């Protein structure tokens, strides 16, 4: 009887070139930036997305997703090294993991920058609502009791914010966070990671520099209160 030896399947493994290490290190920096940018666009831009709560946190979400990807890469690299009988995939996964740690910082910065752009866009979109309220005031002599009073004469429908985490404008016939000479206000609670930031519109646009020690940043005709 003749026995035919079966060849063991060979799995491709990275070569010895230092470019593999450089590529893993670069990817470790870029992956958190990509994560931070994508989550910011999905949360703060009007793309019609709906995400689980963990993705809706700024730096917490970016750090969490980066850690999850890094852990997955190390596990996958370890498993592949065992199957391929080579230490190189595991080494590259460790290099990638190590580069992701400092990569969290630029990832968070990218997220926060796009968040700022998202609120600037929201201030522009909110002009449709604020102009309708001002027009109601000019016509009737007083502010509407609710946003529903604007439909259908002043608005075809009550507009949404376009942000998946903060979908609705909150209107009240009271100054709220605005100075007392404002008869109404529009606000959104936009806090993240245990803070209580507010995005507000005061009809007189006479925003103070701070409220209770909380810094007020002008965003077009609106303002962002940093708690």
PDB file of C-alpha atoms in Angstrom:
ATOM      1  CA  UNK A   1       0.000   0.000   0.000  1.00  0.00           C
ATOM      2  CA  UNK A   2       1.332   3.410  -0.974  1.00  0.00           C
ATOM      3  CA  UNK A   3       0.713   6.332   1.394  1.00  0.00           C
ATOM      4  CA  UNK A   4       0.517   9.786  -0.155  1.00  0.00           C
ATOM      5  CA  UNK A   5       1.612  12.541   2.205  1.00  0.00           C
ATOM      6  CA  UNK A   6      -0.870  15.367   2.367  1.00  0.00           C
ATOM      7  CA  UNK A   7       0.681  18.793   2.293  1.00  0.00           C
ATOM      8  CA  UNK A   8      -0.233  21.101   5.144  1.00  0.00           C
ATOM      9  CA  UNK A   9      -1.970  24.201   3.764  1.00  0.00           C
ATOM     10  CA  UNK A  10       0.193  27.283   3.997  1.00  0.00           C
ATOM     11  CA  UNK A  11      -1.244  30.521   5.303  1.00  0.00           C
ATOM     12  CA  UNK A  12       0.209  33.786   4.028  1.00  0.00           C
ATOM     13  CA  UNK A  13       2.123  35.706   6.659  1.00  0.00           C
ATOM     14  CA  UNK A  14       3.675  39.198   6.628  1.00  0.00           C
ATOM     15  CA  UNK A  15       7.186  39.472   5.327  1.00  0.00           C
ATOM     16  CA  UNK A  16      10.279  40.711   7.147  1.00  0.00           C
ATOM     17  CA  UNK A  17      10.139  44.219   5.693  1.00  0.00           C
ATOM     18  CA  UNK A  18       9.945  47.098   8.162  1.00  0.00           C
ATOM     19  CA  UNK A  19       7.146  48.504   6.021  1.00  0.00           C
ATOM     20  CA  UNK A  20       4.824  46.029   7.721  1.00  0.00           C
ATOM     21  CA  UNK A  21       5.664  47.551  11.102  1.00  0.00           C
ATOM     22  CA  UNK A  22       5.341  51.083   9.741  1.00  0.00           C
ATOM     23  CA  UNK A  23       1.981  50.237   8.221  1.00  0.00           C
ATOM     24  CA  UNK A  24       0.671  48.721  11.440  1.00  0.00           C
ATOM     25  CA  UNK A  25       1.783  51.765  13.417  1.00  0.00           C
ATOM     26  CA  UNK A  26       0.218  54.182  10.950  1.00  0.00           C
ATOM     27  CA  UNK A  27      -3.036  52.221  10.907  1.00  0.00           C
ATOM     28  CA  UNK A  28      -3.080  52.308  14.703  1.00  0.00           C
ATOM     29  CA  UNK A  29      -3.107  56.120  14.579  1.00  0.00           C
ATOM     30  CA  UNK A  30      -5.570  56.438  11.702  1.00  0.00           C
ATOM     31  CA  UNK A  31      -8.173  53.941  12.920  1.00  0.00           C
ATOM     32  CA  UNK A  32      -9.211  56.019  16.008  1.00  0.00           C
ATOM     33  CA  UNK A  33      -9.378  59.137  13.801  1.00  0.00           C
ATOM     34  CA  UNK A  34     -11.667  57.274  11.416  1.00  0.00           C
ATOM     35  CA  UNK A  35     -13.807  56.015  14.301  1.00  0.00           C
ATOM     36  CA  UNK A  36     -14.110  59.483  15.840  1.00  0.00           C
ATOM     37  CA  UNK A  37     -14.933  61.088  12.498  1.00  0.00           C
ATOM     38  CA  UNK A  38     -17.534  58.526  11.436  1.00  0.00           C
ATOM     39  CA  UNK A  39     -19.377  58.562  14.783  1.00  0.00           C
ATOM     40  CA  UNK A  40     -19.436  62.380  14.758  1.00  0.00           C
ATOM     41  CA  UNK A  41     -20.916  62.503  11.256  1.00  0.00           C
ATOM     42  CA  UNK A  42     -23.555  59.909  12.123  1.00  0.00           C
ATOM     43  CA  UNK A  43     -24.545  61.681  15.345  1.00  0.00           C
ATOM     44  CA  UNK A  44     -24.295  65.409  14.536  1.00  0.00           C
ATOM     45  CA  UNK A  45     -24.926  65.583  10.800  1.00  0.00           C
ATOM     46  CA  UNK A  46     -28.354  65.214   9.151  1.00  0.00           C
ATOM     47  CA  UNK A  47     -27.761  61.769   7.682  1.00  0.00           C
ATOM     48  CA  UNK A  48     -30.863  60.153   9.154  1.00  0.00           C
ATOM     49  CA  UNK A  49     -29.012  57.709  11.382  1.00  0.00           C
ATOM     50  CA  UNK A  50     -30.133  56.058  14.601  1.00  0.00           C
ATOM     51  CA  UNK A  51     -27.364  54.645  16.765  1.00  0.00           C
ATOM     52  CA  UNK A  52     -27.129  52.727  20.056  1.00  0.00           C
ATOM     53  CA  UNK A  53     -26.352  54.969  23.075  1.00  0.00           C
ATOM     54  CA  UNK A  54     -22.653  54.006  23.378  1.00  0.00           C
ATOM     55  CA  UNK A  55     -21.935  55.454  19.932  1.00  0.00           C
ATOM     56  CA  UNK A  56     -23.575  58.713  20.925  1.00  0.00           C
ATOM     57  CA  UNK A  57     -20.938  59.656  23.490  1.00  0.00           C
ATOM     58  CA  UNK A  58     -18.129  61.831  22.199  1.00  0.00           C
ATOM     59  CA  UNK A  59     -14.740  60.889  23.625  1.00  0.00           C
ATOM     60  CA  UNK A  60     -16.175  57.972  25.598  1.00  0.00           C
ATOM     61  CA  UNK A  61     -17.633  56.433  22.461  1.00  0.00           C
ATOM     62  CA  UNK A  62     -14.450  56.999  20.452  1.00  0.00           C
ATOM     63  CA  UNK A  63     -12.281  55.500  23.190  1.00  0.00           C
ATOM     64  CA  UNK A  64     -14.642  52.553  23.654  1.00  0.00           C
ATOM     65  CA  UNK A  65     -14.785  51.722  19.958  1.00  0.00           C
ATOM     66  CA  UNK A  66     -11.000  52.069  19.643  1.00  0.00           C
ATOM     67  CA  UNK A  67     -10.479  49.689  22.562  1.00  0.00           C
ATOM     68  CA  UNK A  68     -12.934  47.216  21.052  1.00  0.00           C
ATOM     69  CA  UNK A  69     -11.197  47.283  17.672  1.00  0.00           C
ATOM     70  CA  UNK A  70      -7.752  47.004  19.298  1.00  0.00           C
ATOM     71  CA  UNK A  71      -8.821  44.006  21.384  1.00  0.00           C
ATOM     72  CA  UNK A  72     -10.354  42.323  18.331  1.00  0.00           C
ATOM     73  CA  UNK A  73      -7.158  42.868  16.322  1.00  0.00           C
ATOM     74  CA  UNK A  74      -4.985  41.292  19.027  1.00  0.00           C
ATOM     75  CA  UNK A  75      -7.289  38.275  19.350  1.00  0.00           C
ATOM     76  CA  UNK A  76      -7.395  37.836  15.578  1.00  0.00           C
ATOM     77  CA  UNK A  77      -3.620  38.261  15.299  1.00  0.00           C
ATOM     78  CA  UNK A  78      -3.015  35.701  18.027  1.00  0.00           C
ATOM     79  CA  UNK A  79      -5.341  33.174  16.436  1.00  0.00           C
ATOM     80  CA  UNK A  80      -3.827  33.661  12.994  1.00  0.00           C
ATOM     81  CA  UNK A  81      -0.321  33.272  14.376  1.00  0.00           C
ATOM     82  CA  UNK A  82      -1.271  29.908  15.851  1.00  0.00           C
ATOM     83  CA  UNK A  83      -2.868  28.712  12.630  1.00  0.00           C
ATOM     84  CA  UNK A  84      -0.078  30.030  10.395  1.00  0.00           C
ATOM     85  CA  UNK A  85       2.635  28.965  12.845  1.00  0.00           C
ATOM     86  CA  UNK A  86       4.295  32.355  12.635  1.00  0.00           C
ATOM     87  CA  UNK A  87       4.801  35.022  15.293  1.00  0.00           C
ATOM     88  CA  UNK A  88       4.611  37.907  12.800  1.00  0.00           C
ATOM     89  CA  UNK A  89       0.814  38.389  12.707  1.00  0.00           C
ATOM     90  CA  UNK A  90       0.765  38.551  16.494  1.00  0.00           C
ATOM     91  CA  UNK A  91       3.627  41.060  16.521  1.00  0.00           C
ATOM     92  CA  UNK A  92       1.842  43.307  14.029  1.00  0.00           C
ATOM     93  CA  UNK A  93      -1.362  43.140  16.065  1.00  0.00           C
ATOM     94  CA  UNK A  94       0.571  44.259  19.137  1.00  0.00           C
ATOM     95  CA  UNK A  95       2.154  47.143  17.187  1.00  0.00           C
ATOM     96  CA  UNK A  96      -1.297  48.156  15.925  1.00  0.00           C
ATOM     97  CA  UNK A  97      -2.709  47.950  19.452  1.00  0.00           C
ATOM     98  CA  UNK A  98       0.136  50.037  20.872  1.00  0.00           C
ATOM     99  CA  UNK A  99      -0.314  52.756  18.235  1.00  0.00           C
ATOM    100  CA  UNK A 100      -4.062  52.955  18.930  1.00  0.00           C
ATOM    101  CA  UNK A 101      -3.435  54.100  22.507  1.00  0.00           C
ATOM    102  CA  UNK A 102      -1.985  57.522  21.558  1.00  0.00           C
ATOM    103  CA  UNK A 103      -4.254  57.476  18.496  1.00  0.00           C
ATOM    104  CA  UNK A 104      -7.275  57.972  20.754  1.00  0.00           C
ATOM    105  CA  UNK A 105      -6.332  61.632  21.254  1.00  0.00           C
ATOM    106  CA  UNK A 106      -6.436  62.692  17.566  1.00  0.00           C
ATOM    107  CA  UNK A 107      -9.549  60.530  17.245  1.00  0.00           C
ATOM    108  CA  UNK A 108     -11.308  62.495  19.967  1.00  0.00           C
ATOM    109  CA  UNK A 109     -10.097  65.797  18.501  1.00  0.00           C
ATOM    110  CA  UNK A 110     -11.488  64.846  15.083  1.00  0.00           C
ATOM    111  CA  UNK A 111     -14.802  63.946  16.711  1.00  0.00           C
ATOM    112  CA  UNK A 112     -15.028  67.235  18.609  1.00  0.00           C
ATOM    113  CA  UNK A 113     -14.110  69.296  15.547  1.00  0.00           C
ATOM    114  CA  UNK A 114     -16.849  67.654  13.489  1.00  0.00           C
ATOM    115  CA  UNK A 115     -19.231  68.080  16.406  1.00  0.00           C
ATOM    116  CA  UNK A 116     -18.605  71.832  16.277  1.00  0.00           C
ATOM    117  CA  UNK A 117     -19.245  71.860  12.527  1.00  0.00           C
ATOM    118  CA  UNK A 118     -22.437  69.880  13.115  1.00  0.00           C
ATOM    119  CA  UNK A 119     -23.784  72.480  15.545  1.00  0.00           C
ATOM    120  CA  UNK A 120     -22.890  75.290  13.155  1.00  0.00           C
ATOM    121  CA  UNK A 121     -24.976  73.505  10.531  1.00  0.00           C
ATOM    122  CA  UNK A 122     -27.768  73.046  13.080  1.00  0.00           C
ATOM    123  CA  UNK A 123     -27.800  76.786  13.785  1.00  0.00           C
ATOM    124  CA  UNK A 124     -28.328  77.395  10.065  1.00  0.00           C
ATOM    125  CA  UNK A 125     -31.105  74.793   9.842  1.00  0.00           C
ATOM    126  CA  UNK A 126     -32.765  76.231  12.945  1.00  0.00           C
ATOM    127  CA  UNK A 127     -33.292  79.561  11.178  1.00  0.00           C
ATOM    128  CA  UNK A 128     -36.423  78.173   9.541  1.00  0.00           C
ATOM    129  CA  UNK A 129     -38.005  77.599  12.955  1.00  0.00           C
ATOM    130  CA  UNK A 130     -36.872  80.824  14.592  1.00  0.00           C
ATOM    131  CA  UNK A 131     -38.022  82.942  11.637  1.00  0.00           C
ATOM    132  CA  UNK A 132     -41.440  81.302  11.804  1.00  0.00           C
ATOM    133  CA  UNK A 133     -41.747  82.183  15.497  1.00  0.00           C
ATOM    134  CA  UNK A 134     -40.666  85.783  14.860  1.00  0.00           C
ATOM    135  CA  UNK A 135     -43.187  86.042  12.012  1.00  0.00           C
ATOM    136  CA  UNK A 136     -45.909  84.709  14.333  1.00  0.00           C
ATOM    137  CA  UNK A 137     -44.960  87.406  16.855  1.00  0.00           C
ATOM    138  CA  UNK A 138     -45.104  90.167  14.237  1.00  0.00           C
ATOM    139  CA  UNK A 139     -48.491  88.974  13.032  1.00  0.00           C
ATOM    140  CA  UNK A 140     -50.239  88.219  16.322  1.00  0.00           C
ATOM    141  CA  UNK A 141     -48.363  90.458  18.760  1.00  0.00           C
ATOM    142  CA  UNK A 142     -47.226  87.596  20.992  1.00  0.00           C
ATOM    143  CA  UNK A 143     -45.213  84.409  20.838  1.00  0.00           C
ATOM    144  CA  UNK A 144     -46.955  81.077  20.154  1.00  0.00           C
ATOM    145  CA  UNK A 145     -47.908  78.935  23.123  1.00  0.00           C
ATOM    146  CA  UNK A 146     -46.461  75.839  21.460  1.00  0.00           C
ATOM    147  CA  UNK A 147     -44.669  75.048  18.224  1.00  0.00           C
ATOM    148  CA  UNK A 148     -47.856  73.387  17.006  1.00  0.00           C
ATOM    149  CA  UNK A 149     -49.387  76.881  16.687  1.00  0.00           C
ATOM    150  CA  UNK A 150     -47.017  77.520  13.773  1.00  0.00           C
ATOM    151  CA  UNK A 151     -48.526  74.744  11.649  1.00  0.00           C
ATOM    152  CA  UNK A 152     -49.686  75.061   8.912  1.00  0.00           C
ATOM    153  CA  UNK A 153     -49.712  78.843   8.417  1.00  0.00           C
ATOM    154  CA  UNK A 154     -46.067  79.507   9.254  1.00  0.00           C
ATOM    155  CA  UNK A 155     -44.553  76.043   8.855  1.00  0.00           C
ATOM    156  CA  UNK A 156     -45.669  72.992   6.921  1.00  0.00           C
ATOM    157  CA  UNK A 157     -44.539  70.876   9.869  1.00  0.00           C
ATOM    158  CA  UNK A 158     -42.482  71.227  13.026  1.00  0.00           C
ATOM    159  CA  UNK A 159     -38.877  70.732  11.884  1.00  0.00           C
ATOM    160  CA  UNK A 160     -36.577  68.155  13.430  1.00  0.00           C
ATOM    161  CA  UNK A 161     -32.995  68.984  14.331  1.00  0.00           C
ATOM    162  CA  UNK A 162     -31.477  66.385  12.004  1.00  0.00           C
ATOM    163  CA  UNK A 163     -29.231  65.083  14.799  1.00  0.00           C
ATOM    164  CA  UNK A 164     -29.758  61.446  15.752  1.00  0.00           C
ATOM    165  CA  UNK A 165     -29.018  62.014  19.432  1.00  0.00           C
ATOM    166  CA  UNK A 166     -30.946  65.281  19.811  1.00  0.00           C
ATOM    167  CA  UNK A 167     -33.905  64.963  17.430  1.00  0.00           C
ATOM    168  CA  UNK A 168     -36.218  67.690  18.774  1.00  0.00           C
ATOM    169  CA  UNK A 169     -36.184  71.408  19.521  1.00  0.00           C
ATOM    170  CA  UNK A 170     -37.608  72.325  22.943  1.00  0.00           C
ATOM    171  CA  UNK A 171     -39.616  75.559  22.906  1.00  0.00           C
ATOM    172  CA  UNK A 172     -40.936  77.474  25.927  1.00  0.00           C
ATOM    173  CA  UNK A 173     -42.643  80.832  26.496  1.00  0.00           C
ATOM    174  CA  UNK A 174     -40.151  81.789  29.176  1.00  0.00           C
ATOM    175  CA  UNK A 175     -36.603  83.177  29.216  1.00  0.00           C
ATOM    176  CA  UNK A 176     -35.114  79.862  30.288  1.00  0.00           C
ATOM    177  CA  UNK A 177     -31.327  80.191  30.049  1.00  0.00           C
ATOM    178  CA  UNK A 178     -31.727  83.511  28.207  1.00  0.00           C
ATOM    179  CA  UNK A 179     -31.715  86.987  29.839  1.00  0.00           C
ATOM    180  CA  UNK A 180     -35.015  88.009  31.397  1.00  0.00           C
ATOM    181  CA  UNK A 181     -36.005  90.376  28.560  1.00  0.00           C
ATOM    182  CA  UNK A 182     -36.511  87.386  26.234  1.00  0.00           C
ATOM    183  CA  UNK A 183     -40.143  86.276  26.031  1.00  0.00           C
ATOM    184  CA  UNK A 184     -39.352  82.766  24.813  1.00  0.00           C
ATOM    185  CA  UNK A 185     -36.480  80.428  24.077  1.00  0.00           C
ATOM    186  CA  UNK A 186     -35.550  77.318  22.180  1.00  0.00           C
ATOM    187  CA  UNK A 187     -33.175  74.891  23.844  1.00  0.00           C
ATOM    188  CA  UNK A 188     -31.640  71.451  23.502  1.00  0.00           C
ATOM    189  CA  UNK A 189     -29.938  69.490  26.255  1.00  0.00           C
ATOM    190  CA  UNK A 190     -26.799  68.292  24.478  1.00  0.00           C
ATOM    191  CA  UNK A 191     -24.709  67.063  27.394  1.00  0.00           C
ATOM    192  CA  UNK A 192     -22.373  64.122  26.999  1.00  0.00           C
ATOM    193  CA  UNK A 193     -20.382  62.052  29.467  1.00  0.00           C
ATOM    194  CA  UNK A 194     -21.979  63.408  32.646  1.00  0.00           C
ATOM    195  CA  UNK A 195     -22.185  67.074  31.660  1.00  0.00           C
ATOM    196  CA  UNK A 196     -25.254  69.202  30.947  1.00  0.00           C
ATOM    197  CA  UNK A 197     -24.338  71.343  27.950  1.00  0.00           C
ATOM    198  CA  UNK A 198     -27.169  73.333  26.361  1.00  0.00           C
ATOM    199  CA  UNK A 199     -27.725  74.593  22.827  1.00  0.00           C
ATOM    200  CA  UNK A 200     -30.005  77.621  23.042  1.00  0.00           C
ATOM    201  CA  UNK A 201     -31.658  80.332  21.003  1.00  0.00           C
ATOM    202  CA  UNK A 202     -32.653  83.652  22.550  1.00  0.00           C
ATOM    203  CA  UNK A 203     -34.873  85.835  20.341  1.00  0.00           C
ATOM    204  CA  UNK A 204     -32.944  88.990  21.251  1.00  0.00           C
ATOM    205  CA  UNK A 205     -29.619  87.158  20.797  1.00  0.00           C
ATOM    206  CA  UNK A 206     -28.221  89.032  23.800  1.00  0.00           C
ATOM    207  CA  UNK A 207     -26.267  86.091  25.104  1.00  0.00           C
ATOM    208  CA  UNK A 208     -24.208  86.640  28.249  1.00  0.00           C
ATOM    209  CA  UNK A 209     -20.609  85.502  28.441  1.00  0.00           C
ATOM    210  CA  UNK A 210     -21.521  82.857  30.967  1.00  0.00           C
ATOM    211  CA  UNK A 211     -24.455  81.483  32.964  1.00  0.00           C
ATOM    212  CA  UNK A 212     -23.653  80.426  36.511  1.00  0.00           C
ATOM    213  CA  UNK A 213     -19.980  80.185  35.616  1.00  0.00           C
ATOM    214  CA  UNK A 214     -20.706  78.108  32.500  1.00  0.00           C
ATOM    215  CA  UNK A 215     -19.073  79.499  29.357  1.00  0.00           C
ATOM    216  CA  UNK A 216     -21.398  80.620  26.526  1.00  0.00           C
ATOM    217  CA  UNK A 217     -20.072  80.230  22.961  1.00  0.00           C
ATOM    218  CA  UNK A 218     -21.865  81.959  20.088  1.00  0.00           C
ATOM    219  CA  UNK A 219     -22.737  79.658  17.186  1.00  0.00           C
ATOM    220  CA  UNK A 220     -24.296  81.850  14.520  1.00  0.00           C
ATOM    221  CA  UNK A 221     -27.580  83.192  15.904  1.00  0.00           C
ATOM    222  CA  UNK A 222     -27.550  80.476  18.560  1.00  0.00           C
ATOM    223  CA  UNK A 223     -25.294  79.775  21.526  1.00  0.00           C
ATOM    224  CA  UNK A 224     -23.671  76.715  23.083  1.00  0.00           C
ATOM    225  CA  UNK A 225     -23.400  76.648  26.870  1.00  0.00           C
ATOM    226  CA  UNK A 226     -20.467  74.574  28.082  1.00  0.00           C
ATOM    227  CA  UNK A 227     -21.341  73.127  31.479  1.00  0.00           C
TER     228      UNK A 227
END
